[in-house]
């Protein structure tokens, strides 16, 4: 089943299937290892629910739901 | 002795500056957040028969990006002359940090790698087969733990050895897409990779249609993907993450800080504790310093009594007194606040604050990283302004520069504490100091509130620009080296600030003395200035002297209170200096009321930035307009607030 990255629950994992971000943004997230076929996990949410922290390999970072909703993951 | 040159390159927050500091005995700032170092830093050390010149580059993820740091680093790597590039890797995140190593290997052969943060990787049970990686890349990889200074000797040894016996590392293999291009393009151009990423390069080749085609169809993203693929394959049997676990402290803090209720309470509580420790612990040393300097004053008076009065008085009553006021009031809080703060920074708390506060900042048109720059501003606004380079877009950067002054820096809040202790909390017991800290906390919260409002308003007036992306890294917590961090923060933060304040206070004191004692006609210059400023001062509920002190405090905010007292004491009502408490008498004798104190606090929070900060703003924005705005906005708000309060009273 595919769903938006922003809809992942805490501690849920998925494989990235598509990234519909503009080139500049995509280039930025690539540095975090956020690429197609990478395994990503939602680790925690901020107290106000947005942004959300994700983890890929050893790297933890936060994205806003607005951007994360443009990324689809397979769970 | 031979002279050789090496540069340190790598991702942000991998410990480059920490290694650089150990090698060169320098004290570059370090901190557990991304983007601490923003400019190249040079240093030297000698090991055996080689004198090394080393350069600490700002952290960057890639050499092919477009951000400022990426450009600084990539320009350096490609164009400067150096004997070795030391690529610093992060053992807890090798998959990512290896990419820049691959990029460097593609253009340089004089490379060695240094795998730092090995202790952290071990704690998290990440197993790395270093020998295998070394063999695969044909490259010396030294494992280090910069925090405990482990492996540094080996690093030097390897650097020296490399000079004598250089060898050639593996060149990364690209995917077919890139490889096809490379094979073809090598015939025509010298640096085919640079050609793909650097659009300016090789204008004359523009005519070649096929080359042009490649350049249009291959993007940086393709290139990065190619590195990524190679990296993934390379590390496939090198890293074992199967037994990886979350560090206990990470788990603890993540749970505490991301909970909707405990998250914000913890953050405020932490700020409160820092303020309280600062206030409580500095009371006693402050009074010691006071009495010490007073005794010294009478001693100096006797020793220098051969001097005529018109030299002795300005020196002692003007310069010396201002100087010792600055030291007694400012030194203790600084010596406590800066280290506490540095410990939190090194521990890695600031990115979490930015994470929690992103939403409110986003509502104002900025992002959570602004809170990071505000934290830095709490130490020193000039540092805060420089740290705005982490902001994603130009607009957000300007917003955070213009509002940074709403965070009362270390030069201002000791003065606030002084006034709070005089007018609102008169007992200095444990409880009293808690009340003082609560009031100060309130003022800082007001500052945060003003920051939000002003950011939101400015956001409407500044140039619109496309929304940029918010990415914030949340590094894992790293226990700082306590003693090292404390000493470093004294040496690098507290002492320079104090020195600046002292060097301003002595001449300022002498100046005030003359201003207060030279008569023009019937009245002294000070009285003249007082009469000039007083009507306006009264309008906003303060007096002429307070305004004058703020104006004279432009070179360094620390001198506001001393100048204030000096003006008061020199204009007639001389009161014995005894301790912090005797200040109250001086102020009350000069007509201070609770209202004056409130307005003084408001003005301390909202007035023009000090000269150093203004210069930094000019340098960072390259714009006189923004510098003037940075001056006017807080000043007008401060005046407005005081005026309102006075009306209400
Ligand atoms: N536990 C541990 N902590 C380390 C080690 N090396 C560095 N640190 C800590 O990691 C943090 C980041 O170090 P810096 O030296 O500022 O990192 P940097 O690479 O210069 O970062 P930028 O300037 O942002 O590029 C600091 O808090 C250091 O104390 C290490 O080997 N082990
Ligand atoms: Mg650094």
XYZ file of C-alpha atoms and ligand atoms in Angstrom:
757
model
C 0.000 0.000 0.000
C 1.284 3.437 -0.856
C 0.749 6.462 1.265
C 2.030 9.973 1.737
C 5.128 10.278 3.858
C 3.359 12.871 5.987
C 0.713 10.280 6.863
C 3.126 7.775 8.360
C 2.449 7.050 12.000
C 5.086 7.242 14.645
C 7.556 4.382 14.299
C 6.065 3.282 10.989
C 8.507 2.513 8.179
C 8.243 2.626 4.438
C 10.160 2.537 1.168
C 10.211 5.745 -0.835
C 8.462 5.304 -4.173
C 8.169 8.741 -5.659
C 9.312 12.255 -4.864
C 7.363 15.091 -6.434
C 9.499 17.980 -5.265
C 10.944 20.752 -7.395
C 14.526 20.252 -8.458
C 16.073 22.571 -5.881
C 14.193 20.964 -3.042
C 14.885 17.485 -4.317
C 18.582 18.254 -4.486
C 18.477 19.302 -0.843
C 16.712 16.212 0.434
C 18.977 13.947 -1.570
C 21.782 14.886 0.767
C 19.832 13.321 3.581
C 19.673 10.079 1.662
C 16.070 10.759 0.754
C 15.949 9.046 -2.628
C 13.845 6.508 -4.383
C 13.975 3.056 -2.791
C 15.433 4.303 0.458
C 13.888 3.034 3.655
C 12.461 5.812 5.791
C 10.968 5.797 9.258
C 8.843 8.352 11.040
C 10.525 8.715 14.418
C 8.607 11.452 16.235
C 6.399 14.470 15.738
C 6.858 17.933 17.125
C 4.503 18.858 19.992
C 2.464 20.919 17.540
C 2.313 17.913 15.149
C 4.282 19.667 12.436
C 7.168 19.348 11.478
C 7.791 15.631 11.701
C 11.112 13.886 12.282
C 12.168 11.071 9.967
C 15.109 8.762 9.897
C 17.024 7.322 6.979
C 20.011 5.140 7.863
C 21.774 7.011 10.651
C 20.379 10.410 9.887
C 17.462 12.051 11.678
C 15.892 15.160 10.207
C 12.664 17.118 10.232
C 10.395 17.972 7.316
C 7.186 19.947 7.248
C 4.070 17.965 6.317
C 3.620 20.289 3.395
C 6.798 18.916 1.805
C 6.478 15.407 3.155
C 3.066 15.063 1.532
C 4.761 15.226 -1.856
C 6.686 12.063 -1.145
C 5.005 8.671 -1.493
C 6.085 5.613 0.421
C 5.215 1.949 0.180
C 4.426 0.321 3.489
C 61.329 21.922 8.330
C 59.079 21.352 5.357
C 55.902 23.359 4.987
C 52.835 21.477 3.825
C 49.214 22.337 3.523
C 46.109 20.299 4.380
C 42.432 21.076 4.371
C 39.600 19.532 6.359
C 36.462 18.855 4.483
C 33.293 16.970 5.291
C 29.624 17.106 6.196
C 28.415 19.591 8.776
C 28.615 18.561 12.396
C 31.085 15.708 11.967
C 33.728 17.272 14.185
C 36.024 19.019 11.708
C 36.440 22.046 13.920
C 37.002 19.872 16.953
C 39.869 18.059 15.222
C 41.189 21.329 13.858
C 41.179 22.787 17.375
C 43.068 19.854 18.819
C 45.719 20.020 16.111
C 46.266 23.748 16.130
C 45.461 24.489 19.765
C 43.023 26.981 18.417
C 39.609 27.632 19.793
C 37.260 27.678 16.837
C 33.657 27.441 17.928
C 32.135 24.021 17.859
C 28.561 23.082 18.512
C 26.219 20.199 18.022
C 24.194 21.674 15.197
C 24.518 21.884 11.473
C 26.267 24.928 10.080
C 28.381 26.080 12.983
C 31.444 27.055 10.953
C 30.623 29.435 8.130
C 34.015 30.567 6.888
C 37.403 29.074 6.124
C 39.632 29.092 9.161
C 43.406 28.841 8.996
C 45.828 27.372 11.524
C 49.207 25.730 11.918
C 50.853 22.886 13.765
C 54.033 20.929 13.402
C 54.408 17.198 13.565
C 57.872 15.682 13.410
C 59.633 17.312 10.494
C 56.657 18.938 8.824
C 55.021 22.246 9.552
C 51.392 21.861 8.545
C 49.190 24.697 7.540
C 45.602 23.503 7.990
C 42.329 24.935 6.826
C 38.967 24.207 8.433
C 36.260 24.461 5.797
C 32.571 24.988 6.472
C 30.674 21.717 6.514
C 29.020 20.742 3.269
C 27.152 17.727 1.934
C 28.379 18.004 -1.586
C 30.680 19.877 -3.902
C 28.133 20.201 -6.648
C 25.510 22.189 -4.807
C 24.628 25.804 -5.059
C 24.479 26.999 -1.481
C 27.077 29.412 -0.202
C 28.914 26.895 1.989
C 28.940 24.343 -0.790
C 30.450 26.896 -3.111
C 33.115 27.985 -0.639
C 34.120 24.387 -0.059
C 33.982 23.265 -3.654
C 35.915 26.261 -4.891
C 38.561 25.572 -2.319
C 38.845 21.888 -3.101
C 39.036 22.453 -6.826
C 41.091 25.575 -7.156
C 43.384 25.992 -4.171
C 46.745 24.360 -3.833
C 47.167 21.938 -0.979
C 49.074 18.778 -0.299
C 46.383 16.703 1.346
C 42.635 16.853 1.625
C 41.499 15.224 4.849
C 37.887 14.164 4.431
C 36.218 13.796 7.802
C 33.521 11.114 7.907
C 30.780 10.521 10.426
C 30.855 6.973 11.750
C 27.237 7.168 12.849
C 26.202 8.158 9.366
C 28.774 6.834 6.980
C 26.260 6.244 4.164
C 25.792 9.925 3.842
C 29.178 11.314 4.723
C 30.914 9.059 2.223
C 29.349 10.874 -0.702
C 31.500 13.940 -0.360
C 34.543 11.691 -0.101
C 33.594 10.133 -3.436
C 33.167 13.559 -4.971
C 36.600 14.597 -3.770
C 38.128 11.350 -5.050
C 36.724 12.114 -8.444
C 38.799 15.258 -8.768
C 41.758 14.744 -6.442
C 44.145 11.944 -5.592
C 45.860 13.420 -2.542
C 43.151 12.377 -0.155
C 43.025 10.644 3.192
C 39.936 9.967 5.260
C 39.277 10.287 8.927
C 36.372 8.418 10.460
C 35.283 10.485 13.434
C 32.633 9.957 16.102
C 33.644 6.325 16.491
C 32.618 6.377 20.125
C 29.094 7.387 19.170
C 28.858 4.653 16.556
C 29.954 2.129 19.123
C 27.347 3.324 21.592
C 24.702 2.772 18.963
C 26.090 -0.622 17.998
C 26.877 0.334 14.439
C 29.584 -1.980 13.195
C 31.940 -0.797 10.471
C 34.524 -2.928 8.747
C 37.143 -0.271 8.248
C 39.850 -2.500 6.827
C 37.487 -3.585 4.082
C 36.596 -0.035 3.199
C 40.257 0.955 3.190
C 40.991 -1.827 0.802
C 38.059 -1.041 -1.459
C 38.999 2.599 -1.729
C 42.740 2.061 -1.503
C 42.894 4.923 0.919
C 44.151 5.330 4.476
C 41.243 5.725 6.896
C 42.058 6.796 10.420
C 39.495 6.266 13.140
C 39.209 9.069 15.643
C 37.232 10.169 18.621
C 37.863 13.882 18.614
C 36.074 14.404 21.887
C 38.557 12.230 23.758
C 41.402 13.271 21.448
C 41.855 9.655 20.384
C 43.438 8.855 17.056
C 44.774 12.345 16.450
C 48.391 11.234 16.697
C 47.714 8.519 14.106
C 46.109 11.119 11.892
C 49.256 13.274 11.983
C 51.401 10.218 11.400
C 49.340 9.252 8.350
C 49.463 12.762 6.975
C 53.240 12.807 7.263
C 53.527 9.362 5.760
C 51.335 10.320 2.858
C 53.710 13.156 1.965
C 56.604 10.733 1.724
C 54.742 7.921 -0.003
C 51.725 9.256 -1.814
C 49.489 6.640 -3.344
C 46.510 6.605 -5.568
C 43.037 5.889 -4.288
C 40.262 4.255 -6.271
C 38.349 6.526 -8.590
C 34.607 6.174 -8.090
C 32.717 4.243 -10.737
C 29.720 6.006 -12.127
C 26.480 4.575 -13.393
C 26.181 4.061 -17.182
C 24.375 7.339 -17.687
C 27.253 9.393 -16.343
C 29.971 7.009 -17.459
C 28.881 7.281 -21.093
C 29.170 10.984 -20.975
C 32.512 10.891 -19.224
C 34.076 8.522 -21.751
C 33.009 10.696 -24.559
C 33.673 14.051 -22.940
C 37.178 13.245 -21.717
C 38.323 13.585 -25.298
C 37.197 17.168 -25.460
C 37.496 18.658 -22.041
C 39.853 18.427 -19.196
C 37.375 18.444 -16.326
C 34.202 16.877 -17.635
C 32.585 16.635 -14.198
C 33.076 20.248 -13.356
C 31.657 21.003 -16.723
C 28.381 19.346 -15.831
C 27.910 21.219 -12.628
C 29.552 24.528 -13.271
C 27.558 26.326 -15.920
C 30.087 29.076 -16.453
C 32.941 26.805 -17.398
C 34.308 26.472 -20.909
C 32.247 28.926 -22.856
C 34.068 28.301 -26.129
C 32.954 24.671 -26.180
C 29.387 25.880 -26.219
C 29.274 25.328 -29.949
C 29.688 21.598 -29.668
C 26.175 20.296 -30.096
C 26.638 16.938 -28.497
C 28.284 18.449 -25.460
C 25.466 20.842 -25.158
C 23.017 18.038 -25.362
C 24.700 16.196 -22.514
C 24.781 19.253 -20.421
C 21.110 19.815 -20.848
C 20.071 16.227 -20.258
C 22.357 15.443 -17.335
C 21.652 17.350 -14.156
C 23.292 17.563 -10.790
C 20.681 15.187 -9.588
C 21.872 12.513 -11.998
C 25.376 13.009 -10.816
C 24.401 12.835 -7.176
C 22.349 9.724 -7.824
C 25.339 8.133 -9.439
C 27.514 8.856 -6.401
C 24.777 7.570 -4.189
C 24.504 4.301 -6.068
C 28.230 3.765 -5.947
C 28.300 4.641 -2.257
C 25.496 2.259 -1.411
C 27.182 -0.586 -3.203
C 30.520 0.230 -1.639
C 29.143 0.194 1.882
C 26.872 -2.763 1.379
C 29.130 -5.216 3.179
C 31.016 -2.610 5.217
C 28.365 -1.357 7.593
C 26.261 -3.583 9.755
C 23.272 -1.837 11.233
C 21.363 -4.920 12.228
C 22.109 -4.474 15.891
C 21.703 -0.738 15.917
C 19.806 0.743 18.833
C 18.686 4.163 19.907
C 20.853 5.734 22.565
C 19.136 5.870 25.940
C 19.542 9.600 26.294
C 18.194 10.221 22.808
C 15.146 8.197 23.697
C 14.685 10.085 26.941
C 14.939 13.541 25.427
C 12.932 12.717 22.338
C 10.063 11.460 24.431
C 10.230 14.384 26.826
C 10.620 17.111 24.238
C 8.124 15.956 21.679
C 5.274 15.459 24.083
C 2.724 18.267 23.600
C 2.643 19.098 27.290
C 6.078 18.335 28.639
C 7.812 19.625 25.495
C 7.243 23.288 26.060
C 7.373 23.072 29.838
C 10.805 21.458 29.622
C 12.094 24.148 27.294
C 10.884 27.002 29.482
C 12.059 25.268 32.611
C 15.507 24.885 31.141
C 15.720 28.552 30.260
C 14.516 29.366 33.753
C 17.146 27.189 35.379
C 19.921 28.769 33.364
C 18.757 32.257 34.275
C 18.302 31.326 37.881
C 21.733 29.745 38.205
C 23.200 32.824 36.569
C 21.457 35.183 38.959
C 21.876 33.134 42.084
C 25.500 32.217 41.617
C 26.646 35.642 40.551
C 25.348 37.578 43.569
C 28.172 36.642 45.865
C 31.158 37.014 43.527
C 29.669 40.314 42.445
C 29.747 41.732 45.938
C 33.270 40.358 46.449
C 34.422 42.124 43.350
C 32.776 45.333 44.473
C 34.482 45.397 47.820
C 37.792 44.373 46.304
C 37.718 47.198 43.787
C 36.654 49.713 46.426
C 39.593 48.857 48.626
C 41.791 49.113 45.604
C 40.320 52.519 44.875
C 41.290 53.978 48.237
C 44.699 52.401 47.838
C 45.114 53.907 44.390
C 43.974 57.234 45.724
C 46.768 57.230 48.263
C 49.387 56.005 45.844
C 48.524 58.500 43.171
C 47.927 61.426 45.498
C 50.975 63.200 44.086
C 48.983 63.791 40.890
C 47.072 67.025 40.600
C 43.327 66.719 41.168
C 42.335 67.516 37.616
C 44.143 64.378 36.473
C 43.495 62.147 39.450
C 39.744 62.674 39.658
C 38.818 61.904 36.060
C 41.060 58.845 36.158
C 39.720 57.418 39.372
C 36.224 58.795 39.760
C 35.515 58.563 36.051
C 37.504 55.866 34.295
C 38.341 53.531 37.132
C 34.863 53.537 38.637
C 33.127 52.805 35.354
C 35.617 50.066 34.713
C 35.085 48.366 38.011
C 31.340 48.675 37.762
C 31.435 46.934 34.436
C 33.638 44.178 35.779
C 31.699 43.648 39.003
C 28.276 43.669 37.416
C 29.103 41.854 34.180
C 31.884 39.405 34.915
C 30.090 36.978 37.270
C 26.925 36.486 35.180
C 29.000 36.061 32.033
C 31.265 33.507 33.630
C 28.199 31.492 34.582
C 25.853 32.026 31.668
C 28.247 31.419 28.780
C 29.478 28.010 29.950
C 25.976 26.778 30.807
C 24.832 27.859 27.441
C 27.797 26.333 25.619
C 27.143 23.024 27.372
C 23.560 22.952 26.125
C 24.720 23.896 22.654
C 27.333 21.172 22.571
C 24.886 18.674 23.970
C 22.648 19.228 20.962
C 19.579 20.823 22.432
C 19.219 23.793 20.108
C 18.016 21.918 17.009
C 15.261 20.385 19.156
C 14.123 23.857 20.151
C 14.024 24.832 16.489
C 12.049 21.661 15.789
C 9.447 22.389 18.438
C 9.088 26.044 17.528
C 8.925 25.726 13.770
C 5.168 26.005 13.562
C 4.756 29.393 15.272
C 7.683 30.762 13.288
C 6.218 29.390 10.078
C 3.018 31.278 10.855
C 5.097 34.467 10.869
C 6.721 33.695 7.550
C 9.957 32.342 8.917
C 11.072 28.940 10.139
C 12.166 27.200 13.290
C 15.810 27.816 12.608
C 15.216 31.413 13.582
C 14.918 30.232 17.182
C 18.395 28.792 16.849
C 19.747 32.193 15.856
C 17.826 33.716 18.756
C 19.495 31.323 21.158
C 22.834 32.500 19.837
C 21.641 36.102 20.223
C 20.985 35.496 23.880
C 24.732 35.136 24.222
C 25.688 37.981 21.919
C 23.597 39.630 19.239
C 26.528 39.957 16.860
C 27.022 36.197 17.014
C 23.283 35.768 16.571
C 23.347 37.856 13.427
C 26.188 35.828 11.931
C 24.408 32.588 12.728
C 21.454 33.614 10.556
C 23.393 32.137 7.656
C 21.682 28.860 8.457
C 18.363 30.315 7.348
C 17.190 28.781 4.091
C 16.247 31.913 2.219
C 17.482 35.466 1.904
C 14.196 36.828 3.124
C 14.061 34.724 6.260
C 17.614 35.668 6.901
C 16.843 39.365 6.799
C 13.842 38.794 9.040
C 15.929 37.069 11.646
C 18.701 39.642 11.431
C 16.297 42.510 11.970
C 14.665 40.881 14.977
C 17.682 39.362 16.663
C 18.089 42.349 18.964
C 14.857 41.425 20.773
C 16.848 38.759 22.513
C 18.576 40.507 25.404
C 22.251 39.642 25.038
C 24.707 39.026 27.799
C 25.693 42.670 27.784
C 22.157 43.666 28.621
C 20.588 41.178 30.917
C 23.030 41.648 33.799
C 21.900 45.286 33.785
C 18.315 44.068 33.809
C 19.066 41.732 36.696
C 20.597 44.690 38.519
C 17.454 46.766 38.164
C 15.152 43.849 38.949
C 17.098 43.203 42.133
C 16.823 46.806 43.126
C 13.192 47.507 42.502
C 11.227 44.316 42.409
C 13.017 41.736 44.472
C 14.911 43.085 47.398
C 15.888 39.954 49.258
C 18.687 37.934 47.774
C 17.789 34.630 49.261
C 17.159 31.540 47.216
C 13.532 32.502 46.834
C 14.368 36.074 45.893
C 16.710 34.972 43.144
C 13.976 32.707 41.811
C 11.583 35.612 41.612
C 14.202 37.685 39.818
C 14.719 34.893 37.322
C 11.000 34.629 36.769
C 10.827 38.330 35.953
C 13.802 38.049 33.624
C 12.210 35.011 32.020
C 9.095 37.096 31.484
C 11.143 39.764 29.764
C 12.747 37.198 27.475
C 9.336 35.733 26.657
C 8.187 39.265 25.836
C 11.230 39.482 23.557
C 10.178 36.249 21.816
C 6.657 37.572 21.464
C 7.931 40.834 19.937
C 10.131 38.814 17.593
C 7.077 36.972 16.318
C 5.013 40.095 15.839
C 7.765 42.069 14.154
C 8.693 39.114 11.937
C 5.097 38.733 10.893
C 4.690 42.420 10.086
C 8.008 42.710 8.258
C 7.166 39.603 6.312
C 4.416 41.547 4.583
C 6.650 44.410 3.599
C 9.769 42.631 2.496
C 10.083 41.311 -1.011
C 7.990 38.272 -1.689
C 9.943 35.238 -2.728
C 9.243 31.621 -3.401
C 8.696 29.480 -0.376
C 11.781 27.540 0.424
C 12.028 24.204 2.017
C 12.493 23.605 5.689
C 14.930 20.854 6.474
C 16.330 20.582 9.929
C 18.767 18.001 11.060
C 18.308 16.584 14.495
C 21.722 15.310 15.551
C 21.813 12.775 18.297
C 22.729 14.118 21.731
C 26.434 14.112 22.417
C 27.778 14.480 25.926
C 30.105 17.465 25.856
C 33.473 17.568 27.565
C 32.516 19.628 30.559
C 35.788 21.200 31.612
C 36.944 21.825 28.072
C 33.671 23.448 27.092
C 33.585 25.646 30.187
C 37.143 26.855 29.718
C 36.585 27.363 26.029
C 33.467 29.429 26.557
C 35.287 31.624 29.034
C 38.228 32.121 26.807
C 36.333 32.573 23.565
C 33.097 34.176 24.606
C 33.180 35.778 28.037
C 36.660 37.264 28.030
C 36.515 38.957 24.597
C 33.135 40.484 25.403
C 34.417 41.670 28.739
C 37.568 43.063 27.183
C 35.546 45.029 24.698
C 33.348 46.394 27.452
C 36.349 47.294 29.566
C 38.187 49.037 26.798
C 35.118 51.138 26.146
C 34.252 51.794 29.759
C 37.480 53.435 30.864
C 37.501 56.228 28.264
C 33.738 56.571 28.524
C 34.060 57.076 32.268
C 36.672 59.773 31.792
C 34.505 61.447 29.195
C 31.502 61.436 31.516
C 33.602 62.896 34.279
C 34.575 65.845 32.128
C 31.099 66.255 30.749
C 29.806 66.361 34.293
C 32.380 68.808 35.540
C 33.147 71.266 32.768
C 30.988 74.315 32.984
C 29.709 76.218 30.020
C 28.238 79.368 31.414
C 26.209 78.490 34.475
C 25.708 74.804 33.964
C 27.855 71.735 33.204
C 27.694 70.037 29.822
C 25.984 67.086 31.492
C 23.276 69.346 32.848
C 22.923 70.859 29.424
C 22.473 67.438 27.836
C 20.163 66.481 30.632
C 17.921 69.464 29.995
C 17.990 68.735 26.306
C 16.946 65.082 26.633
C 14.843 65.253 29.761
C 11.560 66.507 28.283
C 11.508 63.603 25.865
C 12.623 61.238 28.606
C 9.788 62.325 30.875
C 7.327 61.821 28.065
C 8.200 58.131 27.918
C 8.545 57.745 31.659
C 12.304 57.810 32.081
C 14.709 60.734 32.380
C 17.388 62.474 30.340
C 20.238 60.619 32.007
C 18.766 57.218 31.150
C 18.465 58.197 27.508
C 21.980 59.587 27.557
C 23.328 56.347 29.016
C 21.681 54.263 26.339
C 23.114 56.543 23.666
C 26.585 56.398 25.172
C 26.186 52.654 25.524
C 26.191 52.164 21.760
C 29.829 50.986 21.681
C 29.022 48.337 24.303
C 25.750 47.782 26.115
C 27.578 46.701 29.247
C 28.428 50.267 30.164
C 24.852 51.566 30.355
C 24.385 51.004 34.090
C 27.821 52.297 35.116
C 27.381 55.417 33.038
C 23.972 55.940 34.507
C 25.339 55.768 38.024
C 28.303 57.906 37.209
C 26.084 60.611 35.783
C 23.865 60.530 38.821
C 26.674 60.555 41.331
C 28.531 63.310 39.599
C 25.561 65.578 39.378
C 25.405 66.363 43.066
C 23.892 63.597 45.091
C 26.981 61.588 45.895
C 26.188 58.354 47.626
C 28.785 55.944 48.948
C 29.204 52.888 46.752
C 28.918 49.900 48.941
C 27.219 47.013 47.314
C 24.491 46.280 44.838
C 22.019 47.511 47.453
C 23.437 50.982 47.673
C 22.587 51.444 43.999
C 18.959 51.612 44.872
C 19.589 54.649 47.058
C 21.399 56.411 44.236
C 18.583 55.772 41.815
C 15.775 56.657 44.212
C 17.563 59.848 45.156
C 17.438 60.705 41.475
C 13.734 60.245 41.174
C 13.454 56.622 40.079
C 10.132 54.978 40.733
C 8.777 51.544 39.889
C 7.555 53.038 36.634
C 11.058 54.232 35.773
C 12.388 50.771 36.493
C 9.781 49.094 34.286
C 10.518 51.492 31.472
C 14.232 51.006 31.889
C 13.739 47.262 31.522
C 11.609 47.756 28.433
C 14.147 50.085 26.905
C 16.969 47.647 27.656
C 15.035 44.994 25.790
C 14.057 47.212 22.878
C 16.627 49.655 21.705
C 19.185 49.961 18.949
C 21.781 47.167 18.734
C 25.295 47.906 19.931
C 27.954 49.103 17.487
C 29.493 45.654 17.019
C 26.118 44.185 16.125
C 25.338 47.030 13.744
C 28.647 46.520 11.970
C 27.948 42.804 11.740
C 24.520 43.510 10.276
C 26.085 45.817 7.707
C 28.615 43.159 6.823
C 26.077 40.355 6.602
C 23.374 42.177 4.688
C 25.665 44.407 2.617
C 22.947 46.980 2.920
C 22.777 50.329 4.665
C 19.007 50.234 4.444
C 18.685 47.102 6.550
C 21.265 48.367 9.005
C 19.208 51.507 9.516
C 16.052 49.435 9.841
C 17.765 47.267 12.429
C 18.518 50.439 14.339
C 15.101 52.038 14.034
C 12.684 49.147 14.536
C 13.605 48.172 18.089
C 14.171 51.794 19.095
C 10.764 52.909 17.950
C 9.093 49.905 19.536
C 10.893 50.566 22.809
C 9.861 54.217 22.815
C 6.311 53.289 21.905
C 6.033 50.681 24.660
C 7.423 53.037 27.309
C 5.095 55.780 26.174
C 2.103 53.452 26.466
C 3.082 52.184 29.891
C 3.557 55.740 31.124
C 0.157 56.731 29.792
C -1.504 53.825 31.549
C 0.195 54.449 34.891
N 31.153 12.026 21.119
C 31.887 12.680 20.219
N 31.569 13.966 19.967
C 32.306 14.637 19.063
C 33.385 14.033 18.374
N 33.914 14.938 17.524
C 33.186 16.079 17.673
N 32.224 15.904 18.607
C 31.211 16.876 19.009
O 30.420 17.115 17.853
C 29.963 18.444 17.785
C 30.249 19.051 16.430
O 31.619 19.299 16.267
P 32.209 20.486 15.336
O 33.694 20.330 15.432
O 31.610 21.794 15.684
O 31.693 20.025 13.919
P 32.058 20.647 12.479
O 32.310 19.511 11.578
O 33.116 21.682 12.576
O 30.646 21.278 12.109
P 30.333 22.519 11.100
O 31.158 23.651 11.535
O 28.851 22.720 11.263
O 30.670 22.028 9.735
C 30.620 19.151 18.941
O 29.647 19.285 19.947
C 31.740 18.234 19.370
O 31.988 18.331 20.744
C 33.692 12.652 18.679
O 34.593 12.036 18.117
N 32.909 12.049 19.607
Mg 33.097 23.608 12.191
